[in-house]
mmCIF file with all atom_site columns, C-alpha atoms in Angstrom:
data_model
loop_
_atom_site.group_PDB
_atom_site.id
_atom_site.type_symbol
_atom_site.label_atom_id
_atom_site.label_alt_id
_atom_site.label_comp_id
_atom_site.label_asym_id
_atom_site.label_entity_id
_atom_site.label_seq_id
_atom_site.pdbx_PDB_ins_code
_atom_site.Cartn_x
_atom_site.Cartn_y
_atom_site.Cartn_z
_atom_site.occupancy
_atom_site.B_iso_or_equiv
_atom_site.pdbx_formal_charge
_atom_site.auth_seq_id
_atom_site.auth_comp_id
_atom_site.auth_asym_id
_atom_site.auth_atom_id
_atom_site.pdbx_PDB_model_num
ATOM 1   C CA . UNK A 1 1   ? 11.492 27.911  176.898 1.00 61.00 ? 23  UNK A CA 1
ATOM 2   C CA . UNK A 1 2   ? 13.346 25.361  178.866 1.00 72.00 ? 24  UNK A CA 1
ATOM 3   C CA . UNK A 1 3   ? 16.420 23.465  177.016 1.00 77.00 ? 25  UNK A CA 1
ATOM 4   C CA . UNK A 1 4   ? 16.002 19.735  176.820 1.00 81.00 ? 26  UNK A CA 1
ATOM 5   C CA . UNK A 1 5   ? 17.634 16.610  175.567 1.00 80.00 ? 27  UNK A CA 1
ATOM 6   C CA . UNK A 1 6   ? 16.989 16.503  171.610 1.00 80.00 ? 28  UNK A CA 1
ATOM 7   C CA . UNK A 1 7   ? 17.446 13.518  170.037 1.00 77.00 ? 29  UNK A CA 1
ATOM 8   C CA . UNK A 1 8   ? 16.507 12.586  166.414 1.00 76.00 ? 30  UNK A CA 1
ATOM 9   C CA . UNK A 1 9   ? 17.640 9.821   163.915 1.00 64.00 ? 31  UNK A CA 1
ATOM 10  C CA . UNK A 1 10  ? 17.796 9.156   160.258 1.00 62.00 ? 32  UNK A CA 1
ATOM 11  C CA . UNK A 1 11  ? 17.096 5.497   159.059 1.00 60.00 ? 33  UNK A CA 1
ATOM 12  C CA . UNK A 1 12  ? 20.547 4.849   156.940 1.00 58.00 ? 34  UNK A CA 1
ATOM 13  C CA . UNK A 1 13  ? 21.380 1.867   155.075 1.00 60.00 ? 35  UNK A CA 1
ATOM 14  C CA . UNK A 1 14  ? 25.028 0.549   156.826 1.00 55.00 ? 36  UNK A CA 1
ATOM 15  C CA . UNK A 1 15  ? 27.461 -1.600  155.112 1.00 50.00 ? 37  UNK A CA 1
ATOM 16  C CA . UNK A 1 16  ? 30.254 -3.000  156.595 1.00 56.00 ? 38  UNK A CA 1
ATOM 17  C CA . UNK A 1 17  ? 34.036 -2.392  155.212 1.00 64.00 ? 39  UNK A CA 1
ATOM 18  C CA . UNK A 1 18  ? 37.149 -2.904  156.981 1.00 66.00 ? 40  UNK A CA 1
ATOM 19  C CA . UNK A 1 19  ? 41.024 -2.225  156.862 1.00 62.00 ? 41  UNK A CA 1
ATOM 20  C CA . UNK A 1 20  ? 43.528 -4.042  156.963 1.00 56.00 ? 42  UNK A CA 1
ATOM 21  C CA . UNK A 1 21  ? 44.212 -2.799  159.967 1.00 70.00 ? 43  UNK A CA 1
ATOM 22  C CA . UNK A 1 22  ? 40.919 -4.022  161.097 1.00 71.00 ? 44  UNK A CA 1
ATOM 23  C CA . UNK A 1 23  ? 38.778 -0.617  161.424 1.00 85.00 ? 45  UNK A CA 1
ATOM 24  C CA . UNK A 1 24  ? 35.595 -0.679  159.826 1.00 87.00 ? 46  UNK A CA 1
ATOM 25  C CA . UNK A 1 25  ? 33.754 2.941   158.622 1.00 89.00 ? 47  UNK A CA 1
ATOM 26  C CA . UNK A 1 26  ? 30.261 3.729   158.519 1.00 87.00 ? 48  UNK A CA 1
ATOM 27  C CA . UNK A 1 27  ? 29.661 6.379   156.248 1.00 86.00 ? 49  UNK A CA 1
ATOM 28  C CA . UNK A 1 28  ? 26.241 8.335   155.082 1.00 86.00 ? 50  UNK A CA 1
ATOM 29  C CA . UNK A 1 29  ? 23.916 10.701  155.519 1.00 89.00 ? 51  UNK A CA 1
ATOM 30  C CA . UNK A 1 30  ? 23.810 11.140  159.585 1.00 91.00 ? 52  UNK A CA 1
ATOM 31  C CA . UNK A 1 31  ? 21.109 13.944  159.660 1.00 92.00 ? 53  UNK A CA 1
ATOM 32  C CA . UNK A 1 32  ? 19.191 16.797  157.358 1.00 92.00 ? 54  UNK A CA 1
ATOM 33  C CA . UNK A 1 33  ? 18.454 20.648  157.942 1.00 94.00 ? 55  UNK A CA 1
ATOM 34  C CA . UNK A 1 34  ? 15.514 22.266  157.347 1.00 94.00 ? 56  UNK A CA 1
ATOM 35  C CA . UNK A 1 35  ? 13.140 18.905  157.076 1.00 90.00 ? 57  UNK A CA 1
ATOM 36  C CA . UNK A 1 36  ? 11.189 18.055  159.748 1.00 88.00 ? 58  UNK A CA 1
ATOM 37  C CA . UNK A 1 37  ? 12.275 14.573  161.752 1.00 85.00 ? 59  UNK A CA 1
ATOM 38  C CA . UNK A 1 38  ? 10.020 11.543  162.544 1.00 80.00 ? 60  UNK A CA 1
ATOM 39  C CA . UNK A 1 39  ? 9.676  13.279  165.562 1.00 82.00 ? 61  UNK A CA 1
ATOM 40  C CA . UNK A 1 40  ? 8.008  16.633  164.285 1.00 86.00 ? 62  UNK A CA 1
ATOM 41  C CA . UNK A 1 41  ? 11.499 18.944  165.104 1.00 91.00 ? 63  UNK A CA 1
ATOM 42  C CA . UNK A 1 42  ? 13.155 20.891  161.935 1.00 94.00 ? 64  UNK A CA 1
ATOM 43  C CA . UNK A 1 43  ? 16.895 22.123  162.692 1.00 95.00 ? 65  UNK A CA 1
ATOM 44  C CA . UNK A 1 44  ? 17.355 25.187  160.631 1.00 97.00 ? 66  UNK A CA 1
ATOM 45  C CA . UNK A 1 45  ? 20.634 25.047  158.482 1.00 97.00 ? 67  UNK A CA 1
ATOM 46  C CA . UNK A 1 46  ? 22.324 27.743  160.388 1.00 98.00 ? 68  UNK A CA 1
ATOM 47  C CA . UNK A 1 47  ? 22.390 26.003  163.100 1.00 97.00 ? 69  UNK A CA 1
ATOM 48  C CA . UNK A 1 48  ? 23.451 22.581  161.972 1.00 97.00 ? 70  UNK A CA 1
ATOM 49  C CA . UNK A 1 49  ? 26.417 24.477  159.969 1.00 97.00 ? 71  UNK A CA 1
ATOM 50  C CA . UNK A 1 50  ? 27.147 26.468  163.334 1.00 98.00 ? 72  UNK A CA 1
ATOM 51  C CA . UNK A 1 51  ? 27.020 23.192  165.497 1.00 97.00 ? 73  UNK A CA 1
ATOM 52  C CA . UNK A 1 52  ? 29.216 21.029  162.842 1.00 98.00 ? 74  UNK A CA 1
ATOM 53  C CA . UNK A 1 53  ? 31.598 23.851  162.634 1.00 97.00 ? 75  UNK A CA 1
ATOM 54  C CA . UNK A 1 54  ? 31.939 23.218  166.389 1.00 97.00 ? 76  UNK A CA 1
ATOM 55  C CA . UNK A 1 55  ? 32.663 19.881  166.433 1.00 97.00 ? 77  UNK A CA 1
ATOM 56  C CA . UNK A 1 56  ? 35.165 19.782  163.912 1.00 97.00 ? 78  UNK A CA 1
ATOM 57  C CA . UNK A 1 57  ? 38.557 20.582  166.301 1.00 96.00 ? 79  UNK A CA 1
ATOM 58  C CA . UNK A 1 58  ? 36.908 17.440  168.373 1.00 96.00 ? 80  UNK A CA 1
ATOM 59  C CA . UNK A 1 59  ? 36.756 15.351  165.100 1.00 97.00 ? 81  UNK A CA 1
ATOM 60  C CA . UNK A 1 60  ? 40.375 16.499  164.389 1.00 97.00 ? 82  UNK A CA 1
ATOM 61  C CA . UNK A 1 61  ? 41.349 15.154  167.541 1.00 97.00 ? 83  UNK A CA 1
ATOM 62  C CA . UNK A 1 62  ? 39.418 12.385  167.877 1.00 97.00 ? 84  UNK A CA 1
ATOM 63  C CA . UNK A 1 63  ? 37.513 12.792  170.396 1.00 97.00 ? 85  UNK A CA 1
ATOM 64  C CA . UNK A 1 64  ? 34.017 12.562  168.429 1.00 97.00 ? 86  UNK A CA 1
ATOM 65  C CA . UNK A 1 65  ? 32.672 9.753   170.667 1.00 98.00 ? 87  UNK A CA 1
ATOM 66  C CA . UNK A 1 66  ? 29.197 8.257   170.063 1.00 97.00 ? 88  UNK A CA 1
ATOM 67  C CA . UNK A 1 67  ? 26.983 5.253   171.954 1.00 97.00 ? 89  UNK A CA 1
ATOM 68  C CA . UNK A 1 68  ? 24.757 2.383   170.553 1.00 95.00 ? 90  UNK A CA 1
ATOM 69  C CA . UNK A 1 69  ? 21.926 3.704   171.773 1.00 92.00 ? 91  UNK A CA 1
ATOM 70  C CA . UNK A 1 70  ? 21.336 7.006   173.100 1.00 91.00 ? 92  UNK A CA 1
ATOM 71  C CA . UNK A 1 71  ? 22.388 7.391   177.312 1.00 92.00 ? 93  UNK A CA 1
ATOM 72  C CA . UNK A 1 72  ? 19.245 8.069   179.604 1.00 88.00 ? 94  UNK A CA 1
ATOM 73  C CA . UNK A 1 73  ? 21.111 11.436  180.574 1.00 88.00 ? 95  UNK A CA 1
ATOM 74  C CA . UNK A 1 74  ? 22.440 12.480  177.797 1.00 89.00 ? 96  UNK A CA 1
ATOM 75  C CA . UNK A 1 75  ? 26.163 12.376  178.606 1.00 92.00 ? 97  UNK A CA 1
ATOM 76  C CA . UNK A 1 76  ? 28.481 10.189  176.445 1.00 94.00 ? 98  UNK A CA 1
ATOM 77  C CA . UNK A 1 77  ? 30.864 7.895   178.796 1.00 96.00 ? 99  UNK A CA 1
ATOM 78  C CA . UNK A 1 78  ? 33.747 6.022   177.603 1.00 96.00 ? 100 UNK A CA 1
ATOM 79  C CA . UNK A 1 79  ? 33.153 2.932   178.804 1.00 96.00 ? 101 UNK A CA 1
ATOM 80  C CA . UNK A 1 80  ? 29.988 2.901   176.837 1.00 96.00 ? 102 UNK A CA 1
ATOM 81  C CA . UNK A 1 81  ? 31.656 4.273   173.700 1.00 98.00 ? 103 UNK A CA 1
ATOM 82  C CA . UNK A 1 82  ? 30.873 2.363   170.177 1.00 97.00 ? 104 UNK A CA 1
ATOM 83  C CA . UNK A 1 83  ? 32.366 4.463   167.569 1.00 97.00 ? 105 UNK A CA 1
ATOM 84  C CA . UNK A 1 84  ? 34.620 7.762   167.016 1.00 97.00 ? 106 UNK A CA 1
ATOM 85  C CA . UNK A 1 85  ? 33.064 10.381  164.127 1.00 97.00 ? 107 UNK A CA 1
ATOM 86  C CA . UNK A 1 86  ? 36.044 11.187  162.254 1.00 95.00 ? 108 UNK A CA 1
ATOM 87  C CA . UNK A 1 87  ? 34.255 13.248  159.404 1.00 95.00 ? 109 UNK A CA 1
ATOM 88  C CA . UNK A 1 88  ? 30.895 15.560  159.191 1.00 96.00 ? 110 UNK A CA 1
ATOM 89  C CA . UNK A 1 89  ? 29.660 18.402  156.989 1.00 96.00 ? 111 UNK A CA 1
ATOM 90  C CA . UNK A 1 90  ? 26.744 20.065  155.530 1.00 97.00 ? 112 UNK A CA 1
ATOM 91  C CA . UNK A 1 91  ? 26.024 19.707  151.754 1.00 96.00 ? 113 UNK A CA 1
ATOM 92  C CA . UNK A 1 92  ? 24.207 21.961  149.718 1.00 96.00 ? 114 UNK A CA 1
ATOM 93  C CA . UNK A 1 93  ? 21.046 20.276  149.695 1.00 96.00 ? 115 UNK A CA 1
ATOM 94  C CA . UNK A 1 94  ? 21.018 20.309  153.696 1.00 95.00 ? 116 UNK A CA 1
ATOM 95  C CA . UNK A 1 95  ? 22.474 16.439  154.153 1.00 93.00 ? 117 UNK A CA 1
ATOM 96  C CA . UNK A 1 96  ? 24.771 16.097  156.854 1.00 94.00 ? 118 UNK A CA 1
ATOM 97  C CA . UNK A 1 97  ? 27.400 13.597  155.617 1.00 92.00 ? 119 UNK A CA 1
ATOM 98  C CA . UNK A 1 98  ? 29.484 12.189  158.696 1.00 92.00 ? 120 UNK A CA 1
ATOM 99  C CA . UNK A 1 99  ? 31.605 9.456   158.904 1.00 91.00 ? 121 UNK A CA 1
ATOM 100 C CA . UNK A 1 100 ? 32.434 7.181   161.825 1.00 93.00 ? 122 UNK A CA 1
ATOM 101 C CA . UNK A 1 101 ? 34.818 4.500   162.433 1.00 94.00 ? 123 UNK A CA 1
ATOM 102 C CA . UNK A 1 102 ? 33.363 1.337   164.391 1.00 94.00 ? 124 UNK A CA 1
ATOM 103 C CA . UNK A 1 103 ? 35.686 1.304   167.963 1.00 96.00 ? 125 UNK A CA 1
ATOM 104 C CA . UNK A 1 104 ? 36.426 -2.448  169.221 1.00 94.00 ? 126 UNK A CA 1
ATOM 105 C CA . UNK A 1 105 ? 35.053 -2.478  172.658 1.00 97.00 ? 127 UNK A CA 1
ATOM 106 C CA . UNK A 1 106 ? 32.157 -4.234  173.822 1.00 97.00 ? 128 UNK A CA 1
ATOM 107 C CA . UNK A 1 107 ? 29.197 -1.473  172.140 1.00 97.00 ? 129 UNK A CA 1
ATOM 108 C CA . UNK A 1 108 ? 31.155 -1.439  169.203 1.00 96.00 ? 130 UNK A CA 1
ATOM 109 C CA . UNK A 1 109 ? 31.729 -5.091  168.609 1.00 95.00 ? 131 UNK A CA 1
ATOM 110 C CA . UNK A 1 110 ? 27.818 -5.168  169.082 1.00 96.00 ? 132 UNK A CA 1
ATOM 111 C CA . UNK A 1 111 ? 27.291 -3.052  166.292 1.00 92.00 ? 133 UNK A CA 1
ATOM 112 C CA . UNK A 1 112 ? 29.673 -5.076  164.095 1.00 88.00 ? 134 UNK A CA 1
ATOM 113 C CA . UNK A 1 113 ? 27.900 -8.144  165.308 1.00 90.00 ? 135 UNK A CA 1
ATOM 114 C CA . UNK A 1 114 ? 24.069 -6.534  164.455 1.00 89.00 ? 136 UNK A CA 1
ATOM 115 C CA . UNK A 1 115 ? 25.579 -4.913  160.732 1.00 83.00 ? 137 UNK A CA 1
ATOM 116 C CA . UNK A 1 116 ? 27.649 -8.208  160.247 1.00 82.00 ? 138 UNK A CA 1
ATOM 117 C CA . UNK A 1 117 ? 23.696 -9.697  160.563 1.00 86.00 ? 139 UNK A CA 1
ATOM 118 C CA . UNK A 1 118 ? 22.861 -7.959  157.416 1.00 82.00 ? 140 UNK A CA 1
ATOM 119 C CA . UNK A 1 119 ? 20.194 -5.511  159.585 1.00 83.00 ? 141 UNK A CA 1
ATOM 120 C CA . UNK A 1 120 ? 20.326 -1.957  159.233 1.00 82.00 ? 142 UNK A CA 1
ATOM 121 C CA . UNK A 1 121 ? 21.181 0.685   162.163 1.00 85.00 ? 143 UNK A CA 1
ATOM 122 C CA . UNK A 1 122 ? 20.196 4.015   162.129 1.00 86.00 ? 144 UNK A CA 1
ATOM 123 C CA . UNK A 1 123 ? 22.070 7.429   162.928 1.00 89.00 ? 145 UNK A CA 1
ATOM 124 C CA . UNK A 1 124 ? 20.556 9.860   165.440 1.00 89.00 ? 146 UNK A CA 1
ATOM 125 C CA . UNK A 1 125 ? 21.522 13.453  166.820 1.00 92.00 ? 147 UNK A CA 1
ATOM 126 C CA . UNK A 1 126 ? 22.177 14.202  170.214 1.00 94.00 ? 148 UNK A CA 1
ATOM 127 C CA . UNK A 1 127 ? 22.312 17.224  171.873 1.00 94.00 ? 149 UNK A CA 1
ATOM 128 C CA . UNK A 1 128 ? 20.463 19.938  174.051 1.00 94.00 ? 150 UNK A CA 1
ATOM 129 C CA . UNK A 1 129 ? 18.298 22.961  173.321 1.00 93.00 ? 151 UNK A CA 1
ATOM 130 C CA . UNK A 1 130 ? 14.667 24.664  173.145 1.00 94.00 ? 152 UNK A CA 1
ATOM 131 C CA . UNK A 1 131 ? 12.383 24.187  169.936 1.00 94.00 ? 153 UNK A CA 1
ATOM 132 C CA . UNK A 1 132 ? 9.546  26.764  169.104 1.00 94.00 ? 154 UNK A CA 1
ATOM 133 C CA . UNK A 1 133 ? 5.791  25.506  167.368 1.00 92.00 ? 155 UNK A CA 1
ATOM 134 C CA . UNK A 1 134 ? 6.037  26.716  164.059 1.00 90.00 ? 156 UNK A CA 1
ATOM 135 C CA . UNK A 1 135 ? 3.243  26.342  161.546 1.00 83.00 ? 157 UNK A CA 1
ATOM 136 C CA . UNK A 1 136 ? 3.161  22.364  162.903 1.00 80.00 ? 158 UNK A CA 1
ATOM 137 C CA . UNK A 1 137 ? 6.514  21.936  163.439 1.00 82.00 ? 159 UNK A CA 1
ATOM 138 C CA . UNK A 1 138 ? 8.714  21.881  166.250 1.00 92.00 ? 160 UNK A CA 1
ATOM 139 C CA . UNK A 1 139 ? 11.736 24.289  164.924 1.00 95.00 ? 161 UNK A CA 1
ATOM 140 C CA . UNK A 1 140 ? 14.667 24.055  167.105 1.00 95.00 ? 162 UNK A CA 1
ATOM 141 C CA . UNK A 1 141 ? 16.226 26.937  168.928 1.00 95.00 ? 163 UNK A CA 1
ATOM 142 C CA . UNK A 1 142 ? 19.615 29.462  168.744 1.00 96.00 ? 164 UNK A CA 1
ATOM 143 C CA . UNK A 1 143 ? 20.630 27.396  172.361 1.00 95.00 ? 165 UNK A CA 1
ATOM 144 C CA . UNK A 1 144 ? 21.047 24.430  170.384 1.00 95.00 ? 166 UNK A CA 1
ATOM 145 C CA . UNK A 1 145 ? 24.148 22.142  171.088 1.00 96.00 ? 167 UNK A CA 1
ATOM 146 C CA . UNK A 1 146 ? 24.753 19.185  169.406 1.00 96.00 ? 168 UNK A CA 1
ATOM 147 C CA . UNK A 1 147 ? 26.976 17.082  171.088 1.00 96.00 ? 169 UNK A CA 1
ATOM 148 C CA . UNK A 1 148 ? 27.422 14.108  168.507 1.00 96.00 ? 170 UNK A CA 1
ATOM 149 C CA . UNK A 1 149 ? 25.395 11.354  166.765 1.00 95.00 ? 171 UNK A CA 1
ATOM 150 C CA . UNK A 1 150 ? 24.697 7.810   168.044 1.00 95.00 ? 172 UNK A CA 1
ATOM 151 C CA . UNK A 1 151 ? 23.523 4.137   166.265 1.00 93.00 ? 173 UNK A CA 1
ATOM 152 C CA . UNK A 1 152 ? 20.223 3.816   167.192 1.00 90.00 ? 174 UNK A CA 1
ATOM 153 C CA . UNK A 1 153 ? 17.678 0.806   165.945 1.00 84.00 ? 175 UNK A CA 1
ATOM 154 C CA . UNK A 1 154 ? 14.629 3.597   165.534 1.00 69.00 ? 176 UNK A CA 1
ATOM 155 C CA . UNK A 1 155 ? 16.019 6.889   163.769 1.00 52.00 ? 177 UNK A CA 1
ATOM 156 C CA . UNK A 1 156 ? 13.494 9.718   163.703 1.00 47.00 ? 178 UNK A CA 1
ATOM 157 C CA . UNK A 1 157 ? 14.613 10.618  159.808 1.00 47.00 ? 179 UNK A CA 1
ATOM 158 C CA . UNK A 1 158 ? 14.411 7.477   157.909 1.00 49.00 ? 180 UNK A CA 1
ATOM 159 C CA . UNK A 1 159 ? 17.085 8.284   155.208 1.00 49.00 ? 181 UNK A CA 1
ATOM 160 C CA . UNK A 1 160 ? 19.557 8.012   157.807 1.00 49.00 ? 182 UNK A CA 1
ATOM 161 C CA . UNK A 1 161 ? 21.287 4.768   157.322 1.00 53.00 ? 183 UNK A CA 1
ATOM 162 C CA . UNK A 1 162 ? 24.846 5.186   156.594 1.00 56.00 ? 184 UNK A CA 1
ATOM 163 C CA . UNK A 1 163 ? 26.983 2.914   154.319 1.00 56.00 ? 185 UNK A CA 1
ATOM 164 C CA . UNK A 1 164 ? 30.017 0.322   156.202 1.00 51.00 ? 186 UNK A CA 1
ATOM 165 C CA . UNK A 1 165 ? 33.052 0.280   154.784 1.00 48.00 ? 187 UNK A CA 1
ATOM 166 C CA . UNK A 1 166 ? 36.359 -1.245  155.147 1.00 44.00 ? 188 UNK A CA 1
ATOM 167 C CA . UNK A 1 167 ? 39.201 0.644   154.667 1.00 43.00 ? 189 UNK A CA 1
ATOM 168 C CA . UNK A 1 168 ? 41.577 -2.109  153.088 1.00 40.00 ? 190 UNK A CA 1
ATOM 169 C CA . UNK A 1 169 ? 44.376 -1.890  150.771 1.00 38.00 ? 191 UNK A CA 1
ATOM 170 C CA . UNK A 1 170 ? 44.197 -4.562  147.646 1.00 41.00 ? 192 UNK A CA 1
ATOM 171 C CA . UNK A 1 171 ? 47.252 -6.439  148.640 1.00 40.00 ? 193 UNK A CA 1
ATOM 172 C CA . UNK A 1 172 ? 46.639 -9.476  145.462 1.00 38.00 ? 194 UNK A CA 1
ATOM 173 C CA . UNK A 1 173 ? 45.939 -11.979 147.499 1.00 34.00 ? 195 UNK A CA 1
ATOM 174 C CA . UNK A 1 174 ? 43.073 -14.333 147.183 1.00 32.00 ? 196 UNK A CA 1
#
């Protein structure tokens, strides 16, 4: 088995919200365990609550970066940076719930542009790994490493459309 770049999406309904100090949130279901993707892979729940465990001290610190779009080689850069994931976890009934404020530089005033638009943006997985054929379904393997999750226009699971918020403080003014 050779590890390759794995990347699948949910379609998830975005609406946008933001703070008085100008940050807007995305928040939704980014991804699901055990239920195979538009793309034919399953991600077993161990691994998803393995992986998510692992990102959390990079969440903490805020370094949780994700892309509109996913990169040709799979690395995230900086410059191309649209958004920082600032929650995820893995519910009971295998969502993974994830969070992600929208970044102002030039991807992530795109993506406020397109959600300001009223269309809806997807959230996709990205990271590296094997799968194995089973019963139909591409299951993916222990060497998975899920790096983070990017805005895509096509998601692979089409629940995946996460919810915009802003995170404002009622001051009574109207």
């Amino acid at each position: 088995m050779s590890r390759e770049l794995l990347i699948d999406s949910l379609p998830i309904k975005l609406s946008l919200d933001e703070s008085k100090e100008g940050k807007t949130v995305a928040r939704g279901e980014f991804a699901r365990c055990d239920t195979p993707t538009q793309n034919g892979r399953t991600y077993p729940r161990k691994i998803y609550e393995r992986e998510i465990g692992k990102l959390q001290e990079a969440i903490s610190r805020r370094r949780g970066f994700g892309e509109l779009d996913h990169p040709a080689d799979g690395k995230t850069k900086l410059s191309r940076a649209s958004h920082l994931i600032t929650k995820l976890s893995l519910g009971d009934d295998g969502k993974v719930m994830g969070e992600a404020e929208i970044l102002d530089t030039p991807a992530g005033k795109t993506l406020k542009a397109i959600l300001n638009a009223g269309a809806e943006v997807g959230v996709s997985s990205r990271g590296f790994g094997s799968t194995v054929n089973q019963g139909g379904s591409q299951v993916v393997g222990e060497d998975f490493v899920l790096r983070t999750f990017d805005f895509v226009a096509d998601p692979a699971m089409k629940t995946a459309y996460p919810e915009i918020f802003a995170e404002d403080v009622d001051d009574g003014f109207t």
